[in-house]
Short mmCIF file of C-alpha atoms and ligand atoms in Angstrom, two decimals:
data_model
loop_
_atom_site.label_atom_id
_atom_site.label_comp_id
_atom_site.label_asym_id
_atom_site.label_seq_id
_atom_site.Cartn_x
_atom_site.Cartn_y
_atom_site.Cartn_z
CA MET A 13 17.19 183.16 87.74
CA THR A 14 15.19 181.08 87.28
CA GLN A 15 10.95 181.74 88.71
CA PRO A 16 10.31 179.94 90.95
CA LEU A 17 7.28 177.76 90.81
CA VAL A 18 4.18 179.82 92.38
CA ASP A 19 0.61 178.80 91.67
CA PRO A 20 -2.38 180.77 90.37
CA PHE A 21 -3.31 181.20 94.22
CA GLN A 22 -0.22 182.86 94.64
CA ARG A 23 1.02 179.80 96.90
CA ALA A 24 4.70 179.16 96.19
CA ILE A 25 5.40 175.11 95.59
CA THR A 26 8.20 174.23 98.00
CA TYR A 27 7.51 171.13 99.04
CA LEU A 28 7.42 167.87 96.58
CA ARG A 29 6.31 164.47 97.69
CA VAL A 30 7.39 161.54 95.53
CA SER A 31 6.09 158.07 94.60
CA VAL A 32 9.42 155.70 94.11
CA THR A 33 6.96 152.71 93.88
CA ASP A 34 3.61 151.95 94.44
CA ARG A 35 4.62 147.79 95.63
CA CYS A 36 4.74 147.73 99.20
CA ASP A 37 5.43 144.48 101.26
CA PHE A 38 2.25 145.19 103.42
CA ARG A 39 -1.44 145.21 102.61
CA CYS A 40 -2.82 147.91 104.70
CA VAL A 41 -6.95 147.35 104.73
CA TYR A 42 -7.25 151.33 104.37
CA CYS A 43 -4.81 151.17 101.50
CA MET A 44 -4.70 148.36 99.38
CA ALA A 45 -6.42 145.48 98.20
CA GLU A 46 -4.89 141.99 99.17
CA ASN A 47 -4.61 140.94 95.73
CA MET A 48 -3.68 144.77 94.43
CA THR A 49 -3.07 144.41 90.77
CA PHE A 50 0.90 146.69 90.72
CA LEU A 51 1.80 148.56 87.53
CA PRO A 52 4.26 146.55 84.81
CA LYS A 53 8.30 147.46 85.92
CA LYS A 54 8.53 149.28 82.74
CA GLU A 55 6.17 152.27 83.48
CA LEU A 56 8.07 153.21 86.51
CA LEU A 57 10.43 155.83 85.89
CA THR A 58 13.68 154.27 86.87
CA LEU A 59 16.31 155.63 89.03
CA GLU A 60 17.90 157.63 86.64
CA GLU A 61 15.01 159.60 85.68
CA LEU A 62 13.42 159.86 89.38
CA ASP A 63 16.85 161.81 89.90
CA ARG A 64 16.13 163.56 86.10
CA MET A 65 12.70 164.83 87.51
CA CYS A 66 13.43 165.13 91.22
CA SER A 67 16.35 167.75 90.59
CA THR A 68 14.55 169.91 87.95
CA PHE A 69 11.90 170.28 90.79
CA VAL A 70 15.09 171.61 92.87
CA ARG A 71 16.07 173.63 90.58
CA LEU A 72 12.88 175.34 90.39
CA GLY A 73 12.82 176.18 94.09
CA VAL A 74 11.85 172.90 95.73
CA ARG A 75 13.33 172.56 99.34
CA LYS A 76 11.74 169.98 100.31
CA LEU A 77 11.47 166.54 99.24
CA ARG A 78 9.67 163.71 100.52
CA ILE A 79 10.20 160.01 99.38
CA THR A 80 7.19 157.64 99.40
CA GLY A 81 5.28 154.95 98.08
CA GLY A 82 4.00 152.56 97.87
CA GLU A 83 6.77 151.08 100.80
CA PRO A 84 9.69 152.97 98.89
CA LEU A 85 12.29 150.97 101.07
CA VAL A 86 11.38 147.99 98.90
CA ARG A 87 12.28 149.54 95.59
CA ARG A 88 15.51 147.96 94.64
CA ASP A 89 18.62 149.46 94.62
CA ILE A 90 16.80 152.73 96.20
CA MET A 91 19.55 154.11 98.00
CA THR A 92 21.26 154.87 95.05
CA PHE A 93 18.80 157.21 94.48
CA PHE A 94 19.37 158.83 98.17
CA ARG A 95 22.54 158.84 97.80
CA SER A 96 22.44 160.81 94.58
CA MET A 97 20.12 162.98 96.18
CA SER A 98 22.15 164.50 99.24
CA ARG A 99 24.11 166.00 96.28
CA HIS A 100 21.34 168.69 96.55
CA LEU A 101 21.90 169.26 100.03
CA ASP A 102 24.96 169.18 100.30
CA SER A 103 25.03 172.40 97.64
CA GLY A 104 22.28 173.77 99.96
CA ALA A 105 19.41 173.83 96.70
CA LEU A 106 17.77 171.47 99.04
CA GLU A 107 16.77 171.76 102.83
CA GLU A 108 15.38 168.33 103.62
CA LEU A 109 15.28 165.16 101.94
CA THR A 110 13.04 162.74 103.88
CA LEU A 111 10.56 159.98 103.38
CA THR A 112 7.89 158.09 104.66
CA THR A 113 8.04 154.37 105.72
CA ASN A 114 6.18 151.37 106.74
CA GLY A 115 9.30 151.02 108.94
CA SER A 116 10.06 147.23 108.15
CA GLN A 117 13.38 147.64 105.73
CA LEU A 118 14.68 150.28 108.37
CA GLU A 119 16.72 148.38 110.32
CA ARG A 120 18.28 147.44 107.06
CA PHE A 121 19.22 150.85 105.63
CA ALA A 122 18.72 153.30 108.41
CA ALA A 123 22.91 153.65 108.42
CA ASP A 124 22.57 154.28 104.77
CA LEU A 125 19.25 156.76 104.84
CA TYR A 126 21.42 159.42 107.22
CA ALA A 127 24.71 158.97 105.56
CA ALA A 128 22.32 160.13 102.17
CA GLY A 129 21.62 163.54 104.26
CA VAL A 130 18.61 161.91 105.63
CA ARG A 131 17.77 163.64 109.46
CA ARG A 132 14.02 162.61 109.77
CA VAL A 133 11.78 159.78 109.01
CA ASN A 134 7.85 159.34 109.32
CA VAL A 135 6.82 156.14 110.56
CA SER A 136 3.51 154.33 110.17
CA LEU A 137 2.69 152.33 112.72
CA ASP A 138 -0.99 152.24 113.47
CA THR A 139 -1.10 149.79 116.83
CA LEU A 140 1.28 148.42 119.25
CA ASP A 141 -1.01 145.16 119.62
CA GLU A 142 1.09 142.64 117.77
CA GLU A 143 -1.97 140.21 116.59
CA LYS A 144 -3.61 143.98 115.65
CA PHE A 145 -0.53 144.75 113.48
CA ALA A 146 -0.91 141.91 111.92
CA ARG A 147 -4.84 142.29 110.89
CA VAL A 148 -4.69 145.97 109.69
CA THR A 149 -1.24 145.54 107.68
CA ARG A 150 -2.47 141.84 106.63
CA TRP A 151 1.44 141.09 105.73
CA GLY A 152 3.07 143.21 108.49
CA ARG A 153 5.12 141.64 111.20
CA LEU A 154 5.09 144.28 114.16
CA PRO A 155 8.72 142.90 115.92
CA GLN A 156 9.55 143.88 112.16
CA VAL A 157 8.93 147.51 112.66
CA LEU A 158 10.12 147.99 116.26
CA ARG A 159 13.33 146.81 115.88
CA GLY A 160 13.67 149.48 112.65
CA LEU A 161 12.81 152.01 115.15
CA ASP A 162 15.47 151.12 117.07
CA ALA A 163 17.81 150.72 114.40
CA ALA A 164 16.57 154.48 113.12
CA GLN A 165 16.95 156.14 116.27
CA ALA A 166 20.40 154.31 116.82
CA ALA A 167 21.69 155.75 113.74
CA GLY A 168 20.57 159.37 114.75
CA LEU A 169 17.28 160.16 112.82
CA LYS A 170 14.51 161.92 114.11
CA VAL A 171 11.62 159.49 113.68
CA LYS A 172 7.92 160.71 113.91
CA LEU A 173 4.81 158.10 113.73
CA ASN A 174 2.32 158.51 111.67
CA ALA A 175 -1.62 156.43 113.28
CA VAL A 176 -4.32 156.53 111.41
CA ALA A 177 -7.34 156.42 113.37
CA LEU A 178 -9.80 154.38 112.91
CA LYS A 179 -12.68 154.16 115.10
CA GLY A 180 -12.68 150.62 116.67
CA PHE A 181 -9.23 149.72 115.84
CA ASN A 182 -7.31 151.86 117.82
CA GLU A 183 -9.18 154.03 119.58
CA ASP A 184 -8.15 152.35 122.81
CA GLU A 185 -4.32 153.07 122.20
CA VAL A 186 -4.06 157.18 122.08
CA GLU A 187 -2.59 156.68 125.48
CA THR A 188 0.13 153.68 124.52
CA LEU A 189 0.99 155.45 121.77
CA THR A 190 1.48 158.72 123.01
CA ARG A 191 3.31 157.25 126.38
CA PHE A 192 5.55 154.74 123.69
CA CYS A 193 6.26 158.24 121.75
CA ALA A 194 6.98 160.00 124.81
CA THR A 195 9.29 157.62 126.38
CA ARG A 196 10.83 157.41 122.65
CA GLY A 197 11.03 161.28 121.62
CA MET A 198 9.43 160.96 119.00
CA ASP A 199 6.58 163.22 117.61
CA LEU A 200 3.13 161.43 117.14
CA THR A 201 0.66 162.91 114.42
CA TRP A 202 -2.55 161.45 113.79
CA ILE A 203 -4.13 160.91 110.25
CA GLU A 204 -7.95 160.60 109.67
CA VAL A 205 -8.43 157.78 107.58
CA MET A 206 -9.62 158.98 103.95
CA PRO A 207 -12.07 157.31 101.16
CA MET A 208 -9.21 156.49 98.72
CA GLY A 209 -9.64 154.06 96.03
CA ASP A 210 -11.54 150.57 95.79
CA LEU A 211 -10.23 148.46 98.42
CA GLY A 212 -11.99 145.44 97.30
CA ASN A 213 -12.31 144.33 101.48
CA GLU A 214 -15.62 144.46 102.90
CA ASP A 215 -13.79 143.43 106.82
CA ARG A 216 -12.53 147.31 107.07
CA VAL A 217 -10.77 147.59 110.16
CA GLY A 218 -12.40 150.48 111.69
CA GLN A 219 -13.73 153.40 110.48
CA TYR A 220 -13.56 156.98 109.99
CA TRP A 221 -13.08 158.64 113.48
CA SER A 222 -12.83 162.68 113.38
CA MET A 223 -9.93 164.54 115.14
CA LYS A 224 -11.94 166.34 117.24
CA ASP A 225 -13.13 163.20 118.64
CA LEU A 226 -9.47 162.32 119.00
CA ARG A 227 -8.85 165.34 120.21
CA ALA A 228 -11.04 165.08 123.08
CA ARG A 229 -10.10 161.70 123.99
CA LEU A 230 -6.54 163.15 124.09
CA SER A 231 -7.64 165.62 126.43
CA GLU A 232 -9.20 163.28 128.69
CA SER A 233 -5.78 162.37 129.85
CA TYR A 234 -3.43 165.55 128.75
CA THR A 235 -3.25 169.23 129.10
CA LEU A 236 -3.17 170.67 125.46
CA THR A 237 -1.98 173.84 123.96
CA ASP A 238 -2.48 174.68 120.59
CA LEU A 239 0.86 175.12 118.56
CA PRO A 240 0.63 178.50 115.97
CA GLU A 241 3.08 176.54 113.67
CA SER A 242 2.08 175.32 110.04
CA THR A 243 4.06 173.38 107.68
CA GLY A 244 1.82 174.33 104.69
CA GLY A 245 0.43 170.99 105.17
CA PRO A 246 -3.01 169.59 106.52
CA ALA A 247 -1.10 168.97 110.10
CA ARG A 248 -1.86 171.38 112.56
CA TYR A 249 0.02 170.28 116.57
CA VAL A 250 -0.95 170.77 120.08
CA ARG A 251 1.70 170.22 122.50
CA LEU A 252 1.02 167.94 125.67
CA GLU A 253 1.79 169.61 128.95
CA GLU A 254 2.41 166.93 130.95
CA THR A 255 5.22 165.47 128.46
CA GLY A 256 6.17 168.57 125.86
CA GLN A 257 5.11 166.30 122.99
CA LYS A 258 4.06 167.59 120.37
CA ILE A 259 1.33 165.72 118.58
CA GLY A 260 -0.15 166.39 115.32
CA PHE A 261 -3.46 166.07 113.77
CA ILE A 262 -4.07 165.60 109.80
CA THR A 263 -7.50 166.36 109.24
CA PRO A 264 -7.71 166.63 105.38
CA LEU A 265 -11.62 166.00 105.51
CA SER A 266 -13.25 167.87 108.21
CA HIS A 267 -10.90 170.83 107.83
CA ASN A 268 -10.11 173.14 104.65
CA PHE A 269 -6.08 174.14 105.28
CA CYS A 270 -5.67 174.15 101.15
CA GLU A 271 -4.89 178.17 101.46
CA SER A 272 -1.78 177.61 102.58
CA CYS A 273 -1.20 174.31 100.68
CA ASN A 274 2.91 174.49 99.47
CA ARG A 275 3.01 171.18 97.33
CA VAL A 276 2.64 168.91 94.99
CA ARG A 277 2.66 164.99 94.55
CA MET A 278 4.16 163.18 91.79
CA THR A 279 3.64 158.95 91.10
CA CYS A 280 6.16 156.56 90.64
CA THR A 281 5.68 156.84 86.77
CA GLY A 282 5.70 160.51 86.48
CA GLU A 283 2.03 161.80 86.58
CA LEU A 284 2.32 165.16 88.84
CA TYR A 285 -0.87 165.56 91.19
CA MET A 286 -1.29 169.17 92.29
CA CYS A 287 -3.88 168.43 94.66
CA LEU A 288 -4.43 164.83 96.75
CA GLY A 289 -7.94 165.16 96.53
CA GLN A 290 -8.74 166.15 92.70
CA GLU A 291 -8.29 163.97 89.87
CA ASP A 292 -6.49 166.78 87.93
CA MET A 293 -2.79 165.48 87.56
CA MET A 294 -0.23 166.10 84.39
CA ASP A 295 2.28 163.02 82.99
CA LEU A 296 5.39 164.52 83.08
CA ARG A 297 7.00 161.46 81.28
CA PRO A 298 6.84 162.24 77.57
CA ALA A 299 8.12 165.60 78.74
CA LEU A 300 11.01 163.92 80.35
CA ARG A 301 10.96 160.85 78.13
CA ASN A 302 11.26 162.11 74.48
CA HIS A 303 13.74 164.97 75.48
CA PRO A 304 17.11 163.44 77.04
CA GLY A 305 19.59 165.69 77.93
CA ASN A 306 17.11 168.29 77.37
CA ASP A 307 15.64 169.29 80.37
CA ALA A 308 13.47 172.73 78.98
CA PRO A 309 10.35 170.83 78.11
CA LEU A 310 9.94 169.11 81.28
CA GLU A 311 10.31 172.98 82.90
CA GLN A 312 7.59 173.94 80.64
CA ALA A 313 5.25 170.72 81.57
CA ILE A 314 5.86 171.30 85.42
CA ARG A 315 5.11 175.26 84.80
CA GLN A 316 2.08 174.38 83.06
CA ALA A 317 0.99 171.72 85.44
CA ILE A 318 1.46 174.20 88.50
CA GLY A 319 -0.33 176.76 86.60
CA LEU A 320 -3.39 173.93 87.07
CA LYS A 321 -2.75 173.64 90.51
CA PRO A 322 -6.59 173.82 91.94
CA GLU A 323 -7.61 176.04 95.05
CA GLY A 324 -8.76 173.15 96.96
CA HIS A 325 -10.40 169.80 97.24
CA ASP A 326 -13.78 168.35 97.03
CA PHE A 327 -14.02 165.40 99.68
CA ASP A 328 -16.79 165.15 101.95
CA TYR A 329 -17.77 163.01 104.38
CA SER A 330 -21.38 165.37 105.31
CA ARG A 331 -22.80 164.03 102.31
CA GLN A 332 -23.08 160.69 104.13
CA ARG A 333 -21.93 158.64 100.47
CA ALA A 334 -18.84 158.51 98.60
CA ASP A 335 -19.25 161.88 97.08
CA GLY A 336 -15.83 162.92 96.54
CA GLN A 337 -14.16 160.08 96.88
CA VAL A 338 -11.03 159.24 94.29
CA SER A 339 -10.46 156.61 93.03
CA ARG A 340 -7.03 156.25 92.31
CA HIS A 341 -4.97 154.26 95.40
CA MET A 342 -3.15 156.58 98.61
CA SER A 343 0.02 153.86 97.73
CA HIS A 344 -0.16 155.40 93.62
CA THR A 345 -0.22 159.10 94.21
CA GLY A 346 1.96 158.32 97.57
CA GLY A 347 0.14 159.57 100.68
N1 LIG B 22 4.46 152.82 102.69
C1 LIG B 22 4.67 154.34 103.52
C2 LIG B 22 3.96 154.29 104.86
O1 LIG B 22 2.56 153.29 105.11
O2 LIG B 22 3.85 154.73 105.63
C3 LIG B 22 4.03 155.18 102.66
C4 LIG B 22 3.33 155.03 102.11
S1 LIG B 22 1.87 155.10 102.69
C5 LIG B 22 0.73 155.03 101.30
C6 LIG B 22 1.48 156.84 103.27
C7 LIG B 22 0.70 157.38 104.62
O3 LIG B 22 -0.74 157.06 103.91
C8 LIG B 22 0.84 156.19 105.86
O4 LIG B 22 1.13 156.61 106.74
C9 LIG B 22 -0.58 155.44 105.60
O5 LIG B 22 -1.07 155.39 107.00
C10 LIG B 22 -1.74 156.66 105.29
N2 LIG B 22 -2.87 155.90 104.33
C11 LIG B 22 -2.79 155.23 103.36
N3 LIG B 22 -4.31 154.76 102.79
C12 LIG B 22 -4.62 155.93 104.38
C13 LIG B 22 -6.25 156.56 103.76
N4 LIG B 22 -6.79 155.58 103.33
N5 LIG B 22 -6.46 157.36 104.52
C14 LIG B 22 -5.75 158.36 105.27
N6 LIG B 22 -4.44 157.29 105.47
C15 LIG B 22 -4.09 156.49 104.29
FE1 LIG B 23 1.88 149.81 102.50
FE2 LIG B 23 1.89 152.33 103.37
FE3 LIG B 23 -0.38 151.11 101.88
FE4 LIG B 23 0.20 150.23 104.14
S1 LIG B 23 0.07 152.19 103.70
S2 LIG B 23 -0.40 149.09 102.07
S3 LIG B 23 2.86 150.14 104.60
S4 LIG B 23 2.10 151.73 101.06
#
């Protein structure tokens, strides 16, 4: 039997996040510069290579696959990949196939995603104000995303919203977003903004806003009950007693969640990052490309990479400098 993936700190690696493209139809101010240079197409893993990579991880015990980007739904023919991955759901090897999206293409693809076995999607949405939405995403338009949300729910997909908490930008929308989600039966998770990449823009919309402050803000209007559940990731959850809603807080910076980390991330070029906050990575592409038809070298490279997974990350805002900042963009490692 194949040995499952276990890192040096005895954490079983069962969750893989895969970026399938670094491109995007938005230019969110905290994620990309407006004039981003993208990778040449030939650098990207082909859809067949992505399939082989993911299938190898599944064989090694990965039970949950999250597809991300850039914007995963702008990759040409990405539905072929989703449809192909669904065989692992059918066999029971994979528990969940899911994606994180900006929602712009959901109107087109929601039904196909459901047909491919996807049951849940995370949609990133920081504001319900059209003008603010255009400002923070630069190229995005809110009505298109709202139609995407409708289409996703109509197709039977469970939707969770992810909102990046930005001081001076969406502080005043905590209640509005909470109510919006409550009305539509969607969970909501807030994310602390992380110092990623050189965004080349001075006009940062909003700044770091701690989950502690956001929580305090929420508790002015609602009764919060901490939920014990953890998904092995950086999110912690509360229930709002008044609405029964689950609200998540992702605090990669101000909390240490590393001890329960069960995940690794692969870029669209086949680099495996063992930790979001560290530069250590292993390029899996040579093992893949140099050995067509033989997955043994790839399996070995993956095991070697997992053997390098660090105990924890290194972000530190308290030093008031960019210490701990990692130079790559979120769209590269896939959030
Ligand atoms: N394009 C898709 C989307 O926006 O959902 C998937 C990729 S995006 C990089 C994944 C997530 O990362 C989004 O929820 C986005 O808000 C978040 N993100 C991007 N840059 C971030 C940053 N600097 N700090 C915190 N979250 C960030
Ligand atoms: Fe695109 Fe997502 Fe980054 Fe926004 S956060 S620019 S939607 S990849």
